[in-house]
Short mmCIF file of C-alpha atoms in Angstrom, two decimals:
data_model
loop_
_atom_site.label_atom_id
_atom_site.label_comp_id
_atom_site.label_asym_id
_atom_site.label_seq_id
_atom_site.Cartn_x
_atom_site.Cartn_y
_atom_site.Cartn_z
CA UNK A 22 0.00 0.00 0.00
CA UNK A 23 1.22 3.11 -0.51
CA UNK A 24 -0.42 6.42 1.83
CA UNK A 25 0.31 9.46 1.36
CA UNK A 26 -1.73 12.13 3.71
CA UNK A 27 0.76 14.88 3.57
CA UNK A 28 2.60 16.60 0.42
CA UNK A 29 1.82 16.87 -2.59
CA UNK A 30 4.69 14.36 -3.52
CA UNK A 31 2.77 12.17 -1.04
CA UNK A 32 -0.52 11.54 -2.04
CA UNK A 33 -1.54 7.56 -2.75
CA UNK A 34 -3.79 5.60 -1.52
CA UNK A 35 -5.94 6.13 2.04
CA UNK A 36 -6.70 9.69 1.79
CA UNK A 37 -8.00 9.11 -1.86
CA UNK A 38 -9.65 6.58 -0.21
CA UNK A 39 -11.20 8.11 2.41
CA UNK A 40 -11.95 11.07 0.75
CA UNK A 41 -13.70 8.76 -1.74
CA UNK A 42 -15.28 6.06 0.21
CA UNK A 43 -16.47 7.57 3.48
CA UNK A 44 13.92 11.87 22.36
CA UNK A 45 15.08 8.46 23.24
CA UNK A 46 16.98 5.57 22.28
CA UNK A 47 19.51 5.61 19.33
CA UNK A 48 21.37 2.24 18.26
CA UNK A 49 23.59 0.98 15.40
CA UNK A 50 22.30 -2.97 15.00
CA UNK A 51 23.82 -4.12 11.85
CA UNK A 52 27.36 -5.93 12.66
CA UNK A 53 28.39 -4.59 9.46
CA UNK A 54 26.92 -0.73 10.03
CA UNK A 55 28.98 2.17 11.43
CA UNK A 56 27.30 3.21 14.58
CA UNK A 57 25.56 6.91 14.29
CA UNK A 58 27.04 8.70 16.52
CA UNK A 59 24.36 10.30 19.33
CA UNK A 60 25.28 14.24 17.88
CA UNK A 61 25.61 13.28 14.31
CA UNK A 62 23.30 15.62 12.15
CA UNK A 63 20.90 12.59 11.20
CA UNK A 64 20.33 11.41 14.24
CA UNK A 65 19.73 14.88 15.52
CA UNK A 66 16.96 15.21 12.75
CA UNK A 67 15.53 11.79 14.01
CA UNK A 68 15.20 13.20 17.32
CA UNK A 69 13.17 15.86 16.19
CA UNK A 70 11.07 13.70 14.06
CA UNK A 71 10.27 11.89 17.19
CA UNK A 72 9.89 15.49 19.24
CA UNK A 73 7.59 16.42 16.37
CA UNK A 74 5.43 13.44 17.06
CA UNK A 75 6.50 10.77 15.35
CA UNK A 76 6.24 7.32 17.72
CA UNK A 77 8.96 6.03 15.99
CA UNK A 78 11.76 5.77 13.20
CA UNK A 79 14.59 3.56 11.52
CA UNK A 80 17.12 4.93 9.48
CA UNK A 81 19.79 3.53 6.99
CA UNK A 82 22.35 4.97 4.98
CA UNK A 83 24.82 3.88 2.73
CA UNK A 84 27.00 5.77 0.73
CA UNK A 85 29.04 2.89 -0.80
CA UNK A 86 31.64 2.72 1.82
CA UNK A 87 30.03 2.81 5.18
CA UNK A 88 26.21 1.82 6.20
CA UNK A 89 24.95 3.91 8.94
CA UNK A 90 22.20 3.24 10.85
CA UNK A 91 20.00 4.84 13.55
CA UNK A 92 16.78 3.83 15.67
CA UNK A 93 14.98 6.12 17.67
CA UNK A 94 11.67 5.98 19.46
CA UNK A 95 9.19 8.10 21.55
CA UNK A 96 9.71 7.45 25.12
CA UNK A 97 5.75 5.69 26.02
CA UNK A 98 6.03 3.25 22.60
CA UNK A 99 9.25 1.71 24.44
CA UNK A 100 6.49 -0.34 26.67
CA UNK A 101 5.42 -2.44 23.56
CA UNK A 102 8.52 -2.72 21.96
CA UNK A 103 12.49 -1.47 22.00
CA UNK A 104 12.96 -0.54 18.75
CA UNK A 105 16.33 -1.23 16.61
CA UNK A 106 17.35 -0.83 13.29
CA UNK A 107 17.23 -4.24 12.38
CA UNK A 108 13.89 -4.62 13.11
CA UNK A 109 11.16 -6.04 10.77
CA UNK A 110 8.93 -3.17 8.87
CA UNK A 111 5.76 -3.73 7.20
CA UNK A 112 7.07 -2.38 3.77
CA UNK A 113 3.63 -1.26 2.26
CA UNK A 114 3.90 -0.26 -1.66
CA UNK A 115 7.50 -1.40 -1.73
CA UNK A 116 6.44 -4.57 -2.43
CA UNK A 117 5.17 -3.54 -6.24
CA UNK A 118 9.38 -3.22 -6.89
CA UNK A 119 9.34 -7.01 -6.04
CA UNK A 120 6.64 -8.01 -7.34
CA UNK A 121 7.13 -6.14 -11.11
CA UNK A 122 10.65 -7.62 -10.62
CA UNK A 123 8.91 -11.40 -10.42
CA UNK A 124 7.16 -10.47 -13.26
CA UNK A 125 9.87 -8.96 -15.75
CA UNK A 126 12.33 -11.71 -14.88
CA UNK A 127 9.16 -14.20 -16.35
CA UNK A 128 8.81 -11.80 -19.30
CA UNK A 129 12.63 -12.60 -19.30
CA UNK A 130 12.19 -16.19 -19.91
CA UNK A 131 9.23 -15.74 -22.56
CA UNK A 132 6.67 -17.03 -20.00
CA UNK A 133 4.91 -13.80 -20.07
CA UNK A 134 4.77 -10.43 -21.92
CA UNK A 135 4.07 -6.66 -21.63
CA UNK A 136 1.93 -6.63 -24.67
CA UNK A 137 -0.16 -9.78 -23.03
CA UNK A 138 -3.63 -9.00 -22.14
CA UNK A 139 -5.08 -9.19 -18.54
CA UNK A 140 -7.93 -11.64 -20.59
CA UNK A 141 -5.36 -14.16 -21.39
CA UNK A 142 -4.23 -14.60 -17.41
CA UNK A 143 -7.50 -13.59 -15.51
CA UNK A 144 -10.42 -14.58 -18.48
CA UNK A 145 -13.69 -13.16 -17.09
CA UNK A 146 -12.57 -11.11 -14.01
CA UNK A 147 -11.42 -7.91 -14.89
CA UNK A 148 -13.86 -5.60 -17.31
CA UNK A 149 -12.65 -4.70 -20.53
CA UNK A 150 -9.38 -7.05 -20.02
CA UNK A 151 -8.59 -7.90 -23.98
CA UNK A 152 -7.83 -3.90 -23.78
CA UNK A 153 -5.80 -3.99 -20.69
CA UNK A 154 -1.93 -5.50 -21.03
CA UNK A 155 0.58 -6.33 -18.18
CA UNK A 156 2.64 -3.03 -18.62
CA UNK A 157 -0.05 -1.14 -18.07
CA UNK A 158 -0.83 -3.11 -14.59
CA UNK A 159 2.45 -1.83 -13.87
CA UNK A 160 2.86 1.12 -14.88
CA UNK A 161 -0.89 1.73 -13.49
CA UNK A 162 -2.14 3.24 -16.53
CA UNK A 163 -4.97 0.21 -16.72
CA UNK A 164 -7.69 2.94 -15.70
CA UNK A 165 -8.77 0.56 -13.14
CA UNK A 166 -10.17 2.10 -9.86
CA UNK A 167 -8.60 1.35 -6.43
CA UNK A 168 -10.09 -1.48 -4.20
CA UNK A 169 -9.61 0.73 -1.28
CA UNK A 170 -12.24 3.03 -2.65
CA UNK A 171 -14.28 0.49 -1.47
CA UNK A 172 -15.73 0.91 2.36
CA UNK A 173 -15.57 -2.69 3.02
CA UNK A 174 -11.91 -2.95 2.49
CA UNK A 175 -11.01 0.11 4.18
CA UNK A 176 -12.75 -0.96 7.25
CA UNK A 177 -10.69 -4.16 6.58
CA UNK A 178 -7.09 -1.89 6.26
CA UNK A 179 -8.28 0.72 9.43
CA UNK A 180 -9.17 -2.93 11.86
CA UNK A 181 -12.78 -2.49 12.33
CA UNK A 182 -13.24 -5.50 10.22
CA UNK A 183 -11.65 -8.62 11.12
CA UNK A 184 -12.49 -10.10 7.71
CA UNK A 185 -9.74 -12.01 5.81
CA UNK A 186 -10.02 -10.70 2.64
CA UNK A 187 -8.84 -13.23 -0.75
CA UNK A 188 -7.17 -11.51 -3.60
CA UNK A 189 -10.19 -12.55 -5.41
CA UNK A 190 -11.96 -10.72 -3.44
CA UNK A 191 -10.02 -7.30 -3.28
CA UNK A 192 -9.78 -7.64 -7.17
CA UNK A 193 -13.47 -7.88 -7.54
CA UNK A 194 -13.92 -5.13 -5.32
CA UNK A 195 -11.68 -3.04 -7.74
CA UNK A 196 -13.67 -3.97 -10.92
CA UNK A 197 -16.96 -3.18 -9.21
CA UNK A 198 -15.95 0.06 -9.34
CA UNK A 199 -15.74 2.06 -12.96
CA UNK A 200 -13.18 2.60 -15.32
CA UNK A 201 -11.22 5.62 -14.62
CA UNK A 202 -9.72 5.97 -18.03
CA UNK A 203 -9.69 4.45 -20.92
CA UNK A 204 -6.74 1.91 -20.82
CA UNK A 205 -3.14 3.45 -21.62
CA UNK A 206 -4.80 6.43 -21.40
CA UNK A 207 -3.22 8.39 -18.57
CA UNK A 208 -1.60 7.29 -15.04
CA UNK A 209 -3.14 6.77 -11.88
CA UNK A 210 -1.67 5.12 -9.40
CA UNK A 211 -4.06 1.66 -8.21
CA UNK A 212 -3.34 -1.09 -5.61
CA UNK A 213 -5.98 -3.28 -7.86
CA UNK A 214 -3.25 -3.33 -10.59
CA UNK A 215 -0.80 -5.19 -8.22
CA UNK A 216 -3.28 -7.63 -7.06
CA UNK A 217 -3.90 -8.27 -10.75
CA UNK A 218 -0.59 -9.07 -11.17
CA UNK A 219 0.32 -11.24 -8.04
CA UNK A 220 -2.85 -13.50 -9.56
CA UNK A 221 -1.04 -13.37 -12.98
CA UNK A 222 2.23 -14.46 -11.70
CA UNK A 223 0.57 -17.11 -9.77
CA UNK A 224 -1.24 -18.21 -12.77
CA UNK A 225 1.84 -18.22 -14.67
CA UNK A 226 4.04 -20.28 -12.67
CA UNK A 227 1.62 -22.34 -10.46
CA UNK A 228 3.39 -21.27 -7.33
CA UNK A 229 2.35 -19.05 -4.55
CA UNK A 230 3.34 -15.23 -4.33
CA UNK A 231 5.00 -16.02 -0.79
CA UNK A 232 7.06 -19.07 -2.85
CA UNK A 233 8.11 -16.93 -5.43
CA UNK A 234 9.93 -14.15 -3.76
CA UNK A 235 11.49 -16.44 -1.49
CA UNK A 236 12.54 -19.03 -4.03
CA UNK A 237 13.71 -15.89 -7.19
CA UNK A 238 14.97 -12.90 -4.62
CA UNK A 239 14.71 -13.03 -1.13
CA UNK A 240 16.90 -17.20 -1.34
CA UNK A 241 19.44 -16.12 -3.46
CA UNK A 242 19.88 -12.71 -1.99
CA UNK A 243 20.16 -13.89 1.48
CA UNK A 244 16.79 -11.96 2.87
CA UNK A 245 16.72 -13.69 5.73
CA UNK A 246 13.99 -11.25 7.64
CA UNK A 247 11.94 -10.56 4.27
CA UNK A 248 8.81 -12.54 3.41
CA UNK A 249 5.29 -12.11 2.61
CA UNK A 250 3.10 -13.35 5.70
CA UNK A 251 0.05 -15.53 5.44
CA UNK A 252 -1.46 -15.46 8.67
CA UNK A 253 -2.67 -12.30 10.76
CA UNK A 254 -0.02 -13.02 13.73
CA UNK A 255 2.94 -10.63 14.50
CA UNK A 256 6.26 -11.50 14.52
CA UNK A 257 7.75 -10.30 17.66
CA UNK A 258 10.81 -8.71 16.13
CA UNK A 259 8.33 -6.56 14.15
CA UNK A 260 8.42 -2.87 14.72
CA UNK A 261 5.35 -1.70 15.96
CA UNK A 262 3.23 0.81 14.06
CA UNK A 263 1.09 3.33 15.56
CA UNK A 264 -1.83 5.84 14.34
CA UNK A 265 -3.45 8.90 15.83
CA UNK A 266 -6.70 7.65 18.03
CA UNK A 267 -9.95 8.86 16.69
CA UNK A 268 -10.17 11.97 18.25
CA UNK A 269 -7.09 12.72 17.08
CA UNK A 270 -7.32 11.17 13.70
CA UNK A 271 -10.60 13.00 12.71
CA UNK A 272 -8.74 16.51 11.95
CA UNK A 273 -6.46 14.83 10.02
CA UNK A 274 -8.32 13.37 7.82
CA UNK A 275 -9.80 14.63 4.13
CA UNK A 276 -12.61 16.51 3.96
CA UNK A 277 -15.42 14.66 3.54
CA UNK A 278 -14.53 11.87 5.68
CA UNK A 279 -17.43 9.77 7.01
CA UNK A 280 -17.64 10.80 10.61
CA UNK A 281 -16.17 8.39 12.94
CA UNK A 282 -13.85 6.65 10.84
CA UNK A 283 -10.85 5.48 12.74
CA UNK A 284 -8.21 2.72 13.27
CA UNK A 285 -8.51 -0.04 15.77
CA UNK A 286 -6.00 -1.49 18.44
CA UNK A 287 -5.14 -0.55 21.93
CA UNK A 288 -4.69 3.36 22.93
CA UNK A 289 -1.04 3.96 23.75
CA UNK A 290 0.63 7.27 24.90
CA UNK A 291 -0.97 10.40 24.70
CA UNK A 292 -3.47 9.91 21.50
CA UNK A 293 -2.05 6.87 19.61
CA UNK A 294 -3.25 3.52 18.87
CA UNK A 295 -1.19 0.55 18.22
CA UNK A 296 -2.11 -1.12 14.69
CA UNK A 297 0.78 -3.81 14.71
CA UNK A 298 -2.12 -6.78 14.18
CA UNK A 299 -4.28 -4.87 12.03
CA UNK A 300 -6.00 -6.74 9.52
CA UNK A 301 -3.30 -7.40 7.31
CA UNK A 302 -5.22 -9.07 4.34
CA UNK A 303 -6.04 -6.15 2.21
CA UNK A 304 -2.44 -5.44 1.56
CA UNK A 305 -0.79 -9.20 -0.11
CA UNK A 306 0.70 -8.11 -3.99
CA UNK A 307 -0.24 -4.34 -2.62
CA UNK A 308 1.98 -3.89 -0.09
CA UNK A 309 2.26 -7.37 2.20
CA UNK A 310 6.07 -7.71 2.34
CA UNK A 311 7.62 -7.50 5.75
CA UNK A 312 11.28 -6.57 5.03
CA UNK A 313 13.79 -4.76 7.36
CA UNK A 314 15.77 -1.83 6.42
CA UNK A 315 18.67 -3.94 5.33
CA UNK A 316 17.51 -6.78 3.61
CA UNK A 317 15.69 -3.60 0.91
CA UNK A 318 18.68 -2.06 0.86
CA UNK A 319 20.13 -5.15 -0.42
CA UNK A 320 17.09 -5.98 -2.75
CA UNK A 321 17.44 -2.25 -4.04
CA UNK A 322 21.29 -2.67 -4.96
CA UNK A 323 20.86 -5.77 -6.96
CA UNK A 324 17.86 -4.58 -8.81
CA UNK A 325 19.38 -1.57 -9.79
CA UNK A 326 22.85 -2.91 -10.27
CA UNK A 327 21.91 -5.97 -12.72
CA UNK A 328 21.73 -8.83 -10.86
CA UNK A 329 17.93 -9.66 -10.74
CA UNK A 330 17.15 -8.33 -14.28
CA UNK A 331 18.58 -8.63 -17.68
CA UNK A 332 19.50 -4.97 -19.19
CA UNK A 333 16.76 -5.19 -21.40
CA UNK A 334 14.37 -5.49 -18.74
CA UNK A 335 15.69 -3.00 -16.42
CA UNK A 336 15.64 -0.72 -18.82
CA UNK A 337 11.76 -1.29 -19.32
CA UNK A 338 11.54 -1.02 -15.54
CA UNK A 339 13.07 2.05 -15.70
CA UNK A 340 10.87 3.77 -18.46
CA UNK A 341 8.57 6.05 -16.64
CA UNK A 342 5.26 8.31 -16.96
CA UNK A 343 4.68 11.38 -15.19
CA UNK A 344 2.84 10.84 -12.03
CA UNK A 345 2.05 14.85 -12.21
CA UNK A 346 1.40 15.38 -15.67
CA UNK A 347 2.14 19.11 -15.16
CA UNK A 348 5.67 18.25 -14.19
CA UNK A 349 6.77 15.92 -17.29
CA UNK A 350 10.79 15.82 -15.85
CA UNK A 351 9.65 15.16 -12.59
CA UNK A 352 8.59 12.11 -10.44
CA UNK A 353 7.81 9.13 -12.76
CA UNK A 354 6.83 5.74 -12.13
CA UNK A 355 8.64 3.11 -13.92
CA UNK A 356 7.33 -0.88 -13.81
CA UNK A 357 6.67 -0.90 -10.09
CA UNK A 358 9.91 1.24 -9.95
CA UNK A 359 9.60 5.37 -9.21
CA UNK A 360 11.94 7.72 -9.85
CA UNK A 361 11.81 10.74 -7.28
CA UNK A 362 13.69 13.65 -7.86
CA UNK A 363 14.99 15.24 -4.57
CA UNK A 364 17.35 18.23 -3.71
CA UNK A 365 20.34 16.59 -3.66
CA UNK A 366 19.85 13.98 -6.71
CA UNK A 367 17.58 11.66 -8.55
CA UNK A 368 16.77 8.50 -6.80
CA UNK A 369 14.93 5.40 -7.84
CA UNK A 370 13.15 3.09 -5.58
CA UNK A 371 9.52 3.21 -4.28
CA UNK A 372 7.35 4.01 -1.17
CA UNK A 373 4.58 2.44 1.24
CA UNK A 374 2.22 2.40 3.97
CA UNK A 375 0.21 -0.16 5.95
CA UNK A 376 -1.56 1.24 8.87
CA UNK A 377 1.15 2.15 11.42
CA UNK A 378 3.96 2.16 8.95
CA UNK A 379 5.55 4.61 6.19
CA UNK A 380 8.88 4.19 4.58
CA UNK A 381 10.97 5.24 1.63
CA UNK A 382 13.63 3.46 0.26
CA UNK A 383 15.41 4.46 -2.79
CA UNK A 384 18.95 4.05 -4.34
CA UNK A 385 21.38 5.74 -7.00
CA UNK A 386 20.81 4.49 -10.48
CA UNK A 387 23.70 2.12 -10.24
CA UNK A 388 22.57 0.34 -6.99
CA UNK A 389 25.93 1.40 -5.01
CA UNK A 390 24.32 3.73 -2.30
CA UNK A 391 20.77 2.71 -0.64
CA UNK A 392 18.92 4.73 1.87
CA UNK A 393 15.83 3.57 3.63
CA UNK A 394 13.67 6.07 6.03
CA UNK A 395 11.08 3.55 7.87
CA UNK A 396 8.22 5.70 10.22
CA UNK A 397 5.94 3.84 12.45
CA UNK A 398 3.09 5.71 11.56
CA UNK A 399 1.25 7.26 8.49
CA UNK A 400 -1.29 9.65 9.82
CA UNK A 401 0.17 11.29 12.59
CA UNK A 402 3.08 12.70 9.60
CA UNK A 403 -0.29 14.69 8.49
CA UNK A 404 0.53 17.21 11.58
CA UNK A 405 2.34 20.15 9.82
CA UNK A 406 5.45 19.81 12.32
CA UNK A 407 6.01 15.81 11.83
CA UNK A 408 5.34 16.62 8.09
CA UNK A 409 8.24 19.24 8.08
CA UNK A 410 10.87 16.78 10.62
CA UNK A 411 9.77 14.07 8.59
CA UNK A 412 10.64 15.71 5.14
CA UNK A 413 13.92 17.12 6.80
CA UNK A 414 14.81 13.53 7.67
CA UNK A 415 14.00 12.06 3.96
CA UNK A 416 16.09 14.80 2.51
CA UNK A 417 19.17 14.87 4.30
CA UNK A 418 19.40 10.95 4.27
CA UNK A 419 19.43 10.97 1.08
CA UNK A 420 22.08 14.24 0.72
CA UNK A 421 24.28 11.68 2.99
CA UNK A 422 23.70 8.93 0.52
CA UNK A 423 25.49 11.10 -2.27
CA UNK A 424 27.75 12.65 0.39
CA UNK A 425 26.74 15.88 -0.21
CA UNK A 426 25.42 18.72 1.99
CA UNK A 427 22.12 19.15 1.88
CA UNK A 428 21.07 22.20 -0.53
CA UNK A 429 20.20 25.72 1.48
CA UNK A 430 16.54 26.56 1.53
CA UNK A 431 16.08 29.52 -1.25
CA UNK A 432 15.66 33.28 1.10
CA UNK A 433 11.80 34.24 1.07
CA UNK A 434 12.52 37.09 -1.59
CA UNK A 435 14.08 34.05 -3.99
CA UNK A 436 10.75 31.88 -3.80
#
């Protein structure tokens, strides 16, 4: 899944859907990572995330030579769990890089194709599907509306429905809904795109999602912590993820809102809840992966550096469309890649949120310096000062990924 309540860079899924349907600890745990040191600029800049409100955040750096790493968490979320940088993140909308990546190493060995039509994978279950190919599932220029526009799944993603949904089901509840385009016609970014696929890939190969990342990148890359869970139960070295209780969530949300729309779990601290066993099973070819900072960093070199793709497909995966079409040069999105253009350099990677996480991980276009920013929270970066510490963070994470200083802010009189 991939959330975006805040910026106009940030802007996916939940407050469409919504809109449309209703200081503390700091520790270096990778053997490998150069501890942060307490007064280092980043960590300073993590500390005021968490000052500005946000219950907690992992960050990784690598700028070729030397990972960093920091954790850092508000002081009442330590009761649940002690956070490190090593521990598991629900990765959100990262997991359409994976998933695209399944599916162009297939179109690799001629068992699929970009020009092939959803009809010839999915006969009878998505509307208009002799007109819809497999590129433009992944680019998300189908037209297809998102499942989470409907209020049955988002009650599903907020916890105040317990019920397991099938990605049957979450693909019929995108096709219920109608076109938004015709196909190829324009981009707009749609989780039902990615379920579409996962069901492709599985009727491709016969395997299971889960059985394909582990067995074509998460086996031979040695992700040991990254996999795609099939049952609702945490894993205890999971992060946990936290949202803004529901009389703290209401002003946050888009206007027009249904009244009383909030997520479940157990209040914690001043006006949080914990979300860490929300309902999980709207997310799967979406956003299901649980990865840790690490193990994407990892996944994001080799992608970008070769080793998963052949050139020719990379370079596909690497053709993007506008996602503003008023800005043509740019953020683009790729084949379940994005490229983001920040102040200190273009990156390419992706982004994602599951209720109670948000993260950004994105590398150079040569896969030699990774930086991941994982938040354990979506909504409560809508408050105008976590939005600010949080974009601070994102940018001068990525400035130390291309060892540079991070760009001055242009005087008033300049802008």
């Amino acid at each position: 899944m991939t959330v975006h309540p805040t910026t106009p860079r940030r802007h996916r899924i939940l407050a469409l859907a919504l809109t449309a349907a209703l200081g503390v600890t700091l520790s270096a745990c990778a053997a490998t990572a150069a501890p942060a040191h307490p007064r280092s600029p980043l960590a300073e800049l993590a500390r005021q995330a968490v000052d500005a409100g946000v219950p907690g955040v992992i960050v990784r750096v690598d700028d070729g030579h030397h990972p960093l790493t920091i954790a850092d968490q508000a002081p009442w979320s330590m009761a649940d769990h002690r956070l490190t940088a090593g521990d598991g993140f629900r990765m959100g909308s990262n997991t359409k890089t994976m998933v695209a990546t399944l599916v162009l190493q297939l179109v690799a060995e001629h068992r699929l194709a970009l020009t092939d039509p959803v009809e010839r994978w999915l006969p009878g279950l998505v509307p208009n599907g002799s007109a819809i190919t497999v590129r433009m599932l992944l680019d998300h220029t189908s037209g297809l509306a998102n499942y989470l526009y409907t209020p049955a799944v988002l009650a599903a993603f907020t916890g105040q429905d317990a019920h397991r949904w099938t990605p049957d089901e979450l693909l019929a509840a995108g096709t219920a809904q109608p076109a938004l385009f015709a196909p190829g016609a324009r981009f707009s970014y749609s989780n039902t795109n990615y379920i579409a696929l996962g069901l492709i890939l599985q009727k491709a190969t016969g395997q299971s999602l889960g059985d394909l990342i582990q067995q074509r990148i998460a086996g031979p890359l040695h992700l040991h912590d990254t996999h795609l869970p099939t049952t609702g139960t945490a894993d205890p070295h999971l992060a946990h993820g936290y949202e803004p209780d529901a009389a703290h969530l209401a002003p946050l949300l888009p206007q027009g809102t249904p009244p009383g729309t909030s997520f479940a779990g157990p209040h914690r601290g001043p006006a949080d809840v914990d979300t860490t066993v929300v309902n999980q099973s709207t997310l799967w070819a979406a956003g299901g992966i649980v990865s840790t900072a690490e193990d994407w960093a990892r996944f994001d070199s080799a992608l970008l550096s070769g080793k998963l793709l052949p050139a020719a497909q990379l370079a596909e995966m690497r053709t993007t469309v506008p996602e503003d079409p008023d800005t043509p040069n740019g953020d683009g999105y790729g084949l379940g890649l994005r490229k983001v253009v920040l102040p200190c350099g273009t990156v390419w990677g992706h982004d994602g949120q599951a209720a109670g996480y948000s993260s950004e991980t994105y590398t150079d276009g040569s896969g030699t310096r990774t930086v991941a920013v994982l938040t354990a929270t979506v909504f409560d970066l809508a408050r105008p000062q976590a939005a600010a510490a949080h974009r601070a963070l994102v940018d001068a994470a990525v400035c130390a990924m291309f060892d540079r200083p991070l760009p001055a802010a242009p005087s008033p009189s300049a802008r």
